[in-house]
Amino acid sequence: MTDALTGTPPGQDQGRRPGWLLPEAERHRGRVTDLLADLVHTPSLSTDEAAVVERLRAAMVDLGYDEVQVDPLGSVIGRIGDGPVTIVFDSHIDTVDVGSRDEWARDPFEPAILPDAGGGVLHGRGASDDKGGMAAMVHGAALYKELAYDPRVTLYVVGSVQEEACDGLALEHLLTKVLPRPDLVVLGEATRCQVFRGNRGRIEALIRVAGSSCHASAPERGVNPVYGLAPIVEAVRRLNDRLPSGPFLGPGTVALTKIECETPSLNAVPATATLYLDRRLTEGEDPDSALAELRALPEVQAVGATVELLTYEATSFTGIPVRQEKRFATWTTPADHPGVRAGLATGRDALGQELSLGRWVFSTNGVASMGKLGIPTIGFGPGDEVHAHTAHDQCPVDDLVTAVAWYAGFPSRFADTLTATRGPAAEEGGLL
């Protein structure tokens, strides 16, 4: 049963002042910062996440999770509760590589807390993308169990693998083969501690021009495909300038990310030339329409170039082979969805703050949970995505504490909102 005026179960949050969880989350400041530092210190490229998984598994056990397991692809899963309302907290635990070490002011795997603002900022690879979210979720769920536990809720906290290499692959496996279908997925990707509800989809594709190789001393004997590729490069640049812009997700984009040619030697004309593209898809666009658009470019047709979708193939650290086309759906969760409303309400209740709604510029595991599976998805995470994949990767420590409080307060607030949406009869009839 719920309170008739507040929709809150007896004893749940009644009489508590707005922002009540922030001082409680402060008790976790040192431990959540130490966990993030450990995660940053431990390299975890896609398919090589085993050490980070073990660190997270141990943390969940130490914090008193009801159950901790590792799924076949290697994602770590902690469970709290066994109620009918199912929520999945997901943060990916793999990172991109560091790139040129010359860009880094310090060792990317030796976390450093600098007095940049407030309680300091932790720097190191993965701090913003997405180990800060993971550390805060682990401790936020523990605080939820301690102070805000709701018997209506089953909460899963997931550290998913291989996101940087193939968005959504591991989370889709988990949601379709390991866990029951949840009512909501909450992503820990960086949102500056605001509530996000969507991101653009994308494809990774190549355009290849075939030529005829010959000795470079007599180039007229062959056909150099690089010259056929040159006008396509300019066509791609012009295409980016005329792509549509969505009302919420913003403009579609296309970026040339790599060019290569296949040649027998440096004194031979190449046999093929290939460029690689990252194409971001806004509202109204989809992977098939984006591929058709590339194939229709006059410059592509003029030289008989081929356009192909790339495929991701790898083996997880657990030894399981995976394969998936690199097509990722655009997604948004409606602004009036119970999950979105609960996210904003948690800001008022747990943090004493009015939060704003937004969306990610980069891609997230939401391309699988909402984009492919239709499971409502929102996001809340510490840090700012502008630092992702850069030599300035960082997460404010104050953001970690704020996120711990939000994650602790959200499950019960979501159950309240879901109850109010479906009606008290649903709860009394065991439908929640």
Short mmCIF file of C-alpha atoms in Angstrom, two decimals:
data_model
loop_
_atom_site.label_atom_id
_atom_site.label_comp_id
_atom_site.label_asym_id
_atom_site.label_seq_id
_atom_site.Cartn_x
_atom_site.Cartn_y
_atom_site.Cartn_z
CA MET A 1 0.00 0.00 0.00
CA THR A 2 1.04 3.62 -0.49
CA ASP A 3 0.35 6.83 1.32
CA ALA A 4 -2.77 8.40 -0.22
CA LEU A 5 -1.25 11.87 -0.53
CA THR A 6 2.39 11.17 -1.43
CA GLY A 7 2.19 7.81 -3.20
CA THR A 8 4.99 6.72 -0.87
CA PRO A 9 5.05 3.45 1.06
CA PRO A 10 4.71 3.93 4.82
CA GLY A 11 8.11 4.80 6.26
CA GLN A 12 9.63 5.57 2.87
CA ASP A 13 11.01 9.15 2.67
CA GLN A 14 8.14 10.62 4.69
CA GLY A 15 9.19 13.63 6.77
CA ARG A 16 12.64 13.76 5.19
CA ARG A 17 13.88 17.12 4.05
CA PRO A 18 14.91 17.75 0.43
CA GLY A 19 18.58 16.89 0.01
CA TRP A 20 18.61 14.42 2.89
CA LEU A 21 20.80 11.90 1.07
CA LEU A 22 23.67 14.27 0.24
CA PRO A 23 25.15 14.32 3.76
CA GLU A 24 24.72 10.55 3.92
CA ALA A 25 26.58 10.18 0.62
CA GLU A 26 29.41 12.28 2.07
CA ARG A 27 30.23 9.29 4.27
CA HIS A 28 31.14 7.43 1.07
CA ARG A 29 33.39 10.19 -0.33
CA GLY A 30 36.67 8.54 0.58
CA ARG A 31 35.64 5.03 -0.38
CA VAL A 32 34.03 5.91 -3.71
CA THR A 33 37.07 8.01 -4.61
CA ASP A 34 39.39 5.15 -3.70
CA LEU A 35 37.33 2.75 -5.83
CA LEU A 36 37.49 5.08 -8.82
CA ALA A 37 41.23 5.48 -8.33
CA ASP A 38 41.64 1.68 -8.31
CA LEU A 39 39.55 1.36 -11.48
CA VAL A 40 41.57 4.05 -13.27
CA HIS A 41 44.82 2.46 -12.12
CA THR A 42 43.75 -0.83 -13.73
CA PRO A 43 43.87 -0.72 -17.55
CA SER A 44 40.78 -2.28 -19.14
CA LEU A 45 40.70 -2.07 -22.92
CA SER A 46 37.76 -3.81 -24.59
CA THR A 47 38.03 -7.61 -24.19
CA ASP A 48 40.66 -7.15 -21.45
CA GLU A 49 38.46 -6.16 -18.49
CA ALA A 50 39.04 -9.17 -16.20
CA ALA A 51 41.02 -7.34 -13.50
CA VAL A 52 38.47 -4.53 -13.22
CA VAL A 53 35.63 -7.05 -13.08
CA GLU A 54 37.31 -8.79 -10.15
CA ARG A 55 37.84 -5.46 -8.33
CA LEU A 56 34.16 -4.59 -8.75
CA ARG A 57 32.99 -8.05 -7.75
CA ALA A 58 34.98 -7.80 -4.53
CA ALA A 59 33.61 -4.30 -3.82
CA MET A 60 30.01 -5.46 -4.26
CA VAL A 61 30.57 -8.43 -1.95
CA ASP A 62 32.22 -6.21 0.68
CA LEU A 63 29.34 -3.72 0.49
CA GLY A 64 26.76 -6.41 1.21
CA TYR A 65 25.05 -6.93 -2.15
CA ASP A 66 22.55 -9.79 -2.06
CA GLU A 67 24.12 -11.56 -5.03
CA VAL A 68 27.11 -10.97 -7.33
CA GLN A 69 27.77 -12.81 -10.58
CA VAL A 70 29.73 -12.51 -13.82
CA ASP A 71 27.84 -13.21 -17.04
CA PRO A 72 29.24 -15.28 -19.96
CA LEU A 73 30.64 -12.20 -21.78
CA GLY A 74 32.35 -10.99 -18.60
CA SER A 75 30.04 -8.23 -17.34
CA VAL A 76 29.82 -8.06 -13.53
CA ILE A 77 26.30 -7.93 -12.02
CA GLY A 78 25.34 -7.13 -8.45
CA ARG A 79 21.76 -7.54 -7.19
CA ILE A 80 19.96 -5.87 -4.30
CA GLY A 81 16.38 -6.86 -3.47
CA ASP A 82 13.85 -9.08 -5.22
CA GLY A 83 10.76 -6.94 -5.76
CA PRO A 84 8.59 -6.78 -8.89
CA VAL A 85 9.91 -3.38 -10.10
CA THR A 86 13.17 -4.15 -11.90
CA ILE A 87 15.84 -1.49 -12.50
CA VAL A 88 19.23 -1.96 -14.15
CA PHE A 89 22.03 0.50 -13.36
CA ASP A 90 24.65 0.11 -16.12
CA SER A 91 28.10 1.62 -16.57
CA HIS A 92 30.65 0.23 -18.99
CA ILE A 93 34.05 -0.63 -17.53
CA ASP A 94 36.22 -0.76 -20.64
CA THR A 95 38.10 2.26 -21.98
CA VAL A 96 39.74 3.43 -25.16
CA ASP A 97 43.53 3.38 -25.31
CA VAL A 98 45.59 6.39 -24.24
CA GLY A 99 46.81 7.52 -27.66
CA SER A 100 50.03 9.54 -27.64
CA ARG A 101 51.60 9.64 -24.18
CA ASP A 102 53.06 13.02 -25.14
CA GLU A 103 49.57 14.52 -24.81
CA TRP A 104 49.26 13.47 -21.18
CA ALA A 105 50.61 15.69 -18.42
CA ARG A 106 50.96 12.62 -16.17
CA ASP A 107 50.72 8.82 -16.35
CA PRO A 108 47.11 8.07 -17.45
CA PHE A 109 47.00 5.03 -15.15
CA GLU A 110 48.31 6.79 -12.05
CA PRO A 111 45.18 8.62 -10.83
CA ALA A 112 45.85 12.08 -9.47
CA ILE A 113 43.44 14.28 -7.53
CA LEU A 114 44.11 17.91 -8.41
CA PRO A 115 42.53 20.92 -6.68
CA ASP A 116 40.81 22.04 -9.89
CA ALA A 117 37.45 22.80 -8.22
CA GLY A 118 35.49 22.10 -5.04
CA GLY A 119 36.57 18.79 -3.56
CA GLY A 120 39.16 18.17 -6.24
CA VAL A 121 39.14 16.42 -9.60
CA LEU A 122 40.43 12.91 -10.23
CA HIS A 123 42.40 12.62 -13.48
CA GLY A 124 43.22 9.44 -15.42
CA ARG A 125 42.07 7.25 -18.28
CA GLY A 126 38.44 6.25 -17.87
CA ALA A 127 37.65 8.69 -15.06
CA SER A 128 34.87 10.31 -17.09
CA ASP A 129 34.08 7.44 -19.44
CA ASP A 130 32.79 5.50 -17.59
CA LYS A 131 34.57 4.42 -14.44
CA GLY A 132 33.32 7.41 -12.44
CA GLY A 133 29.74 6.33 -13.08
CA MET A 134 30.59 2.74 -12.18
CA ALA A 135 32.22 3.64 -8.85
CA ALA A 136 29.31 5.91 -7.90
CA MET A 137 26.70 3.30 -8.84
CA VAL A 138 28.39 0.63 -6.73
CA HIS A 139 28.39 2.86 -3.64
CA GLY A 140 25.04 4.48 -4.41
CA ALA A 141 23.33 1.10 -4.48
CA ALA A 142 24.97 0.20 -1.17
CA LEU A 143 23.66 3.43 0.37
CA TYR A 144 20.23 2.67 -1.09
CA LYS A 145 20.26 -0.71 0.63
CA GLU A 146 21.33 0.86 3.92
CA LEU A 147 18.98 3.87 4.09
CA ALA A 148 16.36 3.83 1.33
CA TYR A 149 15.65 0.17 0.63
CA ASP A 150 12.30 -0.45 -1.05
CA PRO A 151 10.86 -4.01 -1.03
CA ARG A 152 9.07 -3.29 -4.31
CA VAL A 153 12.38 -3.09 -6.21
CA THR A 154 14.94 -5.46 -7.68
CA LEU A 155 18.05 -3.43 -8.46
CA TYR A 156 20.85 -4.76 -10.65
CA VAL A 157 24.15 -2.87 -10.81
CA VAL A 158 26.07 -3.81 -13.97
CA GLY A 159 29.63 -3.18 -15.06
CA SER A 160 29.36 -4.01 -18.77
CA VAL A 161 32.22 -4.89 -21.10
CA GLN A 162 33.21 -4.03 -24.70
CA GLU A 163 31.11 -0.85 -24.99
CA GLU A 164 33.94 1.20 -26.47
CA ALA A 165 34.40 -1.33 -29.25
CA CYS A 166 30.72 -2.06 -29.92
CA ASP A 167 28.08 0.06 -28.14
CA GLY A 168 25.37 -2.00 -26.51
CA LEU A 169 26.63 -5.46 -27.43
CA ALA A 170 27.28 -6.67 -23.88
CA LEU A 171 24.25 -4.94 -22.38
CA GLU A 172 21.98 -6.44 -25.04
CA HIS A 173 23.33 -9.90 -24.23
CA LEU A 174 22.71 -9.34 -20.54
CA LEU A 175 19.17 -7.97 -21.03
CA THR A 176 18.10 -10.75 -23.41
CA LYS A 177 19.93 -13.80 -22.06
CA VAL A 178 20.84 -13.22 -18.40
CA LEU A 179 18.44 -10.88 -16.57
CA PRO A 180 14.66 -10.50 -16.61
CA ARG A 181 13.44 -7.65 -18.79
CA PRO A 182 13.67 -4.53 -16.59
CA ASP A 183 11.20 -1.69 -16.27
CA LEU A 184 14.03 0.81 -16.72
CA VAL A 185 17.74 1.06 -17.51
CA VAL A 186 19.80 3.85 -15.96
CA LEU A 187 23.15 4.57 -17.64
CA GLY A 188 26.06 5.99 -15.64
CA GLU A 189 27.66 7.80 -18.58
CA ALA A 190 28.72 11.36 -17.78
CA THR A 191 25.81 13.83 -17.66
CA ARG A 192 27.26 16.56 -15.38
CA CYS A 193 24.85 15.13 -12.75
CA GLN A 194 21.77 16.00 -14.81
CA VAL A 195 19.14 13.64 -16.29
CA PHE A 196 19.72 12.60 -19.92
CA ARG A 197 17.22 10.75 -22.10
CA GLY A 198 18.73 9.97 -25.50
CA ASN A 199 21.58 9.98 -27.99
CA ARG A 200 22.06 9.84 -31.73
CA GLY A 201 22.52 6.50 -33.40
CA ARG A 202 25.43 5.79 -35.71
CA ILE A 203 27.02 3.54 -38.26
CA GLU A 204 30.63 2.78 -39.09
CA ALA A 205 31.14 2.32 -42.83
CA LEU A 206 33.82 2.23 -45.48
CA ILE A 207 33.99 3.50 -49.05
CA ARG A 208 36.44 1.55 -51.22
CA VAL A 209 37.76 2.38 -54.69
CA ALA A 210 39.36 -0.37 -56.76
CA GLY A 211 42.31 0.37 -59.04
CA SER A 212 45.01 -1.54 -60.90
CA SER A 213 48.44 -1.89 -59.35
CA CYS A 214 51.63 -1.40 -61.36
CA HIS A 215 55.23 -0.30 -60.91
CA ALA A 216 55.46 3.32 -59.81
CA SER A 217 58.07 4.02 -62.51
CA ALA A 218 55.30 3.76 -65.10
CA PRO A 219 52.06 4.85 -63.41
CA GLU A 220 50.25 5.02 -66.75
CA ARG A 221 50.23 1.21 -66.82
CA GLY A 222 47.83 1.06 -63.87
CA VAL A 223 44.88 2.90 -62.36
CA ASN A 224 45.56 4.69 -59.09
CA PRO A 225 42.47 4.37 -56.86
CA VAL A 226 43.63 7.15 -54.53
CA TYR A 227 42.87 9.70 -57.23
CA GLY A 228 39.35 8.28 -57.46
CA LEU A 229 39.04 8.58 -53.71
CA ALA A 230 40.05 12.24 -53.63
CA PRO A 231 36.73 13.71 -54.87
CA ILE A 232 34.85 11.41 -52.48
CA VAL A 233 36.69 12.96 -49.55
CA GLU A 234 35.41 16.39 -50.55
CA ALA A 235 31.92 15.00 -51.14
CA VAL A 236 31.85 13.61 -47.60
CA ARG A 237 32.88 17.00 -46.21
CA ARG A 238 30.06 18.69 -48.11
CA LEU A 239 27.58 16.00 -47.00
CA ASN A 240 28.30 16.82 -43.36
CA ASP A 241 27.30 20.44 -44.00
CA ARG A 242 23.84 19.54 -45.30
CA LEU A 243 22.74 16.76 -42.95
CA PRO A 244 19.45 17.34 -41.09
CA SER A 245 19.22 18.50 -37.49
CA GLY A 246 16.79 16.92 -35.03
CA PRO A 247 14.76 19.01 -32.58
CA PHE A 248 16.23 17.26 -29.53
CA LEU A 249 19.28 15.27 -30.58
CA GLY A 250 20.77 17.95 -32.83
CA PRO A 251 22.45 17.53 -36.22
CA GLY A 252 23.44 14.36 -37.94
CA THR A 253 27.14 14.28 -38.74
CA VAL A 254 29.64 12.37 -40.81
CA ALA A 255 33.34 12.28 -40.02
CA LEU A 256 36.16 10.76 -42.06
CA THR A 257 38.22 8.86 -39.49
CA LYS A 258 40.79 6.91 -41.50
CA ILE A 259 42.24 6.53 -45.02
CA GLU A 260 44.35 3.63 -46.20
CA CYS A 261 45.48 1.99 -49.42
CA GLU A 262 46.56 -1.51 -50.34
CA THR A 263 49.88 -1.46 -52.16
CA PRO A 264 52.69 -3.98 -52.74
CA SER A 265 55.39 -1.43 -51.88
CA LEU A 266 56.21 2.27 -51.75
CA ASN A 267 57.24 2.14 -55.41
CA ALA A 268 53.99 0.63 -56.65
CA VAL A 269 50.59 2.10 -57.53
CA PRO A 270 47.99 0.86 -54.97
CA ALA A 271 45.38 -1.74 -55.84
CA THR A 272 42.64 -0.29 -53.60
CA ALA A 273 42.01 2.84 -51.57
CA THR A 274 39.60 2.96 -48.63
CA LEU A 275 38.20 5.63 -46.37
CA TYR A 276 36.36 4.97 -43.11
CA LEU A 277 33.43 6.99 -41.83
CA ASP A 278 31.65 7.58 -38.54
CA ARG A 279 28.10 8.65 -39.37
CA ARG A 280 25.90 9.95 -36.50
CA LEU A 281 22.14 9.68 -36.99
CA THR A 282 19.62 12.15 -35.59
CA GLU A 283 15.85 11.85 -35.34
CA GLY A 284 14.30 10.59 -38.58
CA GLU A 285 17.49 8.90 -39.78
CA ASP A 286 18.39 5.23 -39.65
CA PRO A 287 21.39 3.07 -40.64
CA ASP A 288 19.87 1.90 -43.92
CA SER A 289 19.00 5.40 -45.09
CA ALA A 290 22.49 6.61 -44.19
CA LEU A 291 24.11 3.83 -46.22
CA ALA A 292 21.82 4.57 -49.18
CA GLU A 293 22.76 8.25 -48.96
CA LEU A 294 26.47 7.41 -49.19
CA ARG A 295 25.94 5.05 -52.12
CA ALA A 296 23.98 7.76 -53.96
CA LEU A 297 26.81 10.29 -53.87
CA PRO A 298 27.70 11.11 -57.51
CA GLU A 299 31.40 10.95 -56.69
CA VAL A 300 30.96 7.41 -55.35
CA GLN A 301 29.02 6.29 -58.40
CA ALA A 302 31.43 7.94 -60.84
CA VAL A 303 34.30 5.64 -59.86
CA GLY A 304 32.21 2.57 -59.04
CA ALA A 305 33.17 2.70 -55.36
CA THR A 306 31.61 0.26 -52.92
CA VAL A 307 30.03 1.25 -49.61
CA GLU A 308 30.04 -1.34 -46.84
CA LEU A 309 28.90 -1.48 -43.23
CA LEU A 310 31.67 -2.55 -40.86
CA THR A 311 31.32 -5.58 -38.58
CA TYR A 312 32.72 -5.96 -35.08
CA GLU A 313 34.32 -9.32 -34.30
CA ALA A 314 36.16 -10.15 -31.10
CA THR A 315 36.55 -12.67 -28.30
CA SER A 316 35.64 -11.66 -24.75
CA PHE A 317 38.13 -12.20 -21.94
CA THR A 318 35.93 -15.16 -20.93
CA GLY A 319 36.63 -16.80 -24.30
CA ILE A 320 33.25 -16.15 -25.94
CA PRO A 321 33.40 -14.99 -29.59
CA VAL A 322 31.07 -12.13 -30.54
CA ARG A 323 30.08 -10.61 -33.85
CA GLN A 324 27.80 -7.67 -34.66
CA GLU A 325 27.25 -5.23 -37.50
CA LYS A 326 28.21 -1.68 -36.57
CA ARG A 327 24.72 -0.23 -36.83
CA PHE A 328 23.37 1.49 -33.73
CA ALA A 329 19.87 2.91 -33.46
CA THR A 330 18.95 6.48 -32.57
CA TRP A 331 16.89 6.59 -29.37
CA THR A 332 15.04 8.91 -27.02
CA THR A 333 12.92 8.22 -23.96
CA PRO A 334 9.90 10.56 -23.79
CA ALA A 335 10.23 13.49 -21.39
CA ASP A 336 7.05 12.44 -19.58
CA HIS A 337 8.11 8.83 -19.05
CA PRO A 338 7.97 7.71 -15.38
CA GLY A 339 11.72 7.10 -15.42
CA VAL A 340 12.46 10.65 -16.55
CA ARG A 341 10.00 12.13 -14.06
CA ALA A 342 11.47 10.01 -11.28
CA GLY A 343 14.97 11.15 -12.21
CA LEU A 344 13.98 14.79 -11.82
CA ALA A 345 12.06 14.07 -8.61
CA THR A 346 15.13 12.33 -7.19
CA GLY A 347 17.06 15.52 -7.76
CA ARG A 348 14.57 17.40 -5.61
CA ASP A 349 14.22 14.70 -2.95
CA ALA A 350 17.70 13.24 -2.58
CA LEU A 351 19.79 16.24 -3.63
CA GLY A 352 17.58 19.22 -2.91
CA GLN A 353 18.25 20.42 -6.47
CA GLU A 354 16.26 21.13 -9.61
CA LEU A 355 17.84 19.09 -12.39
CA SER A 356 17.66 19.72 -16.12
CA LEU A 357 17.01 17.33 -19.00
CA GLY A 358 19.57 16.74 -21.72
CA ARG A 359 21.09 14.24 -24.16
CA TRP A 360 24.50 12.87 -24.96
CA VAL A 361 26.51 13.95 -27.99
CA PHE A 362 28.38 10.64 -28.00
CA SER A 363 26.83 7.17 -28.13
CA THR A 364 25.94 4.92 -25.19
CA ASN A 365 24.63 1.45 -24.39
CA GLY A 366 21.18 2.98 -24.77
CA VAL A 367 21.42 2.14 -28.49
CA ALA A 368 20.72 -1.44 -27.37
CA SER A 369 18.47 -1.04 -24.32
CA MET A 370 16.09 1.56 -25.78
CA GLY A 371 17.15 1.81 -29.42
CA LYS A 372 17.01 -1.91 -30.17
CA LEU A 373 15.04 -3.54 -27.34
CA GLY A 374 12.60 -0.73 -26.52
CA ILE A 375 13.42 -0.75 -22.79
CA PRO A 376 12.98 2.79 -21.41
CA THR A 377 16.40 4.23 -20.63
CA ILE A 378 17.71 7.35 -18.92
CA GLY A 379 21.10 8.50 -17.75
CA PHE A 380 22.68 10.17 -14.74
CA GLY A 381 26.41 10.26 -14.19
CA PRO A 382 29.30 12.22 -12.74
CA GLY A 383 31.68 14.14 -14.96
CA ASP A 384 31.36 15.73 -18.38
CA GLU A 385 31.52 13.88 -21.69
CA VAL A 386 33.75 16.60 -23.18
CA HIS A 387 36.65 14.94 -21.34
CA ALA A 388 35.97 11.46 -22.73
CA HIS A 389 38.67 9.96 -24.96
CA THR A 390 41.00 12.90 -24.27
CA ALA A 391 44.27 13.31 -22.40
CA HIS A 392 42.31 15.41 -19.90
CA ASP A 393 40.06 12.53 -18.81
CA GLN A 394 38.70 13.50 -15.38
CA CYS A 395 35.86 13.34 -12.87
CA PRO A 396 35.12 15.84 -10.06
CA VAL A 397 35.03 14.17 -6.66
CA ASP A 398 32.03 16.29 -5.66
CA ASP A 399 30.19 14.78 -8.67
CA LEU A 400 30.90 11.30 -7.31
CA VAL A 401 29.25 12.18 -4.01
CA THR A 402 26.26 13.77 -5.76
CA ALA A 403 25.85 10.69 -7.94
CA VAL A 404 26.04 8.34 -4.94
CA ALA A 405 23.15 10.25 -3.36
CA TRP A 406 21.08 10.26 -6.57
CA TYR A 407 21.60 6.53 -7.19
CA ALA A 408 20.61 5.81 -3.58
CA GLY A 409 17.39 7.79 -3.83
CA PHE A 410 16.28 6.84 -7.33
CA PRO A 411 14.95 3.25 -6.99
CA SER A 412 12.22 4.07 -4.46
CA ARG A 413 11.26 7.25 -6.28
CA PHE A 414 10.93 5.33 -9.55
CA ALA A 415 8.74 2.71 -7.87
CA ASP A 416 6.56 5.53 -6.53
CA THR A 417 6.23 7.11 -9.96
CA LEU A 418 5.50 3.81 -11.63
CA THR A 419 2.84 3.07 -9.02
CA ALA A 420 1.20 6.45 -9.57
CA THR A 421 1.26 5.91 -13.34
CA ARG A 422 -0.24 2.41 -13.28
CA GLY A 423 -2.57 3.06 -10.37
CA PRO A 424 -2.71 1.63 -6.85
CA ALA A 425 -4.72 -1.36 -8.08
CA ALA A 426 -1.66 -2.58 -9.98
CA GLU A 427 0.45 -2.58 -6.83
CA GLU A 428 -2.22 -4.26 -4.72
CA GLY A 429 -2.75 -6.86 -7.44
CA GLY A 430 0.95 -7.74 -7.54
CA LEU A 431 1.58 -6.19 -10.95
CA LEU A 432 4.42 -4.03 -9.64
#
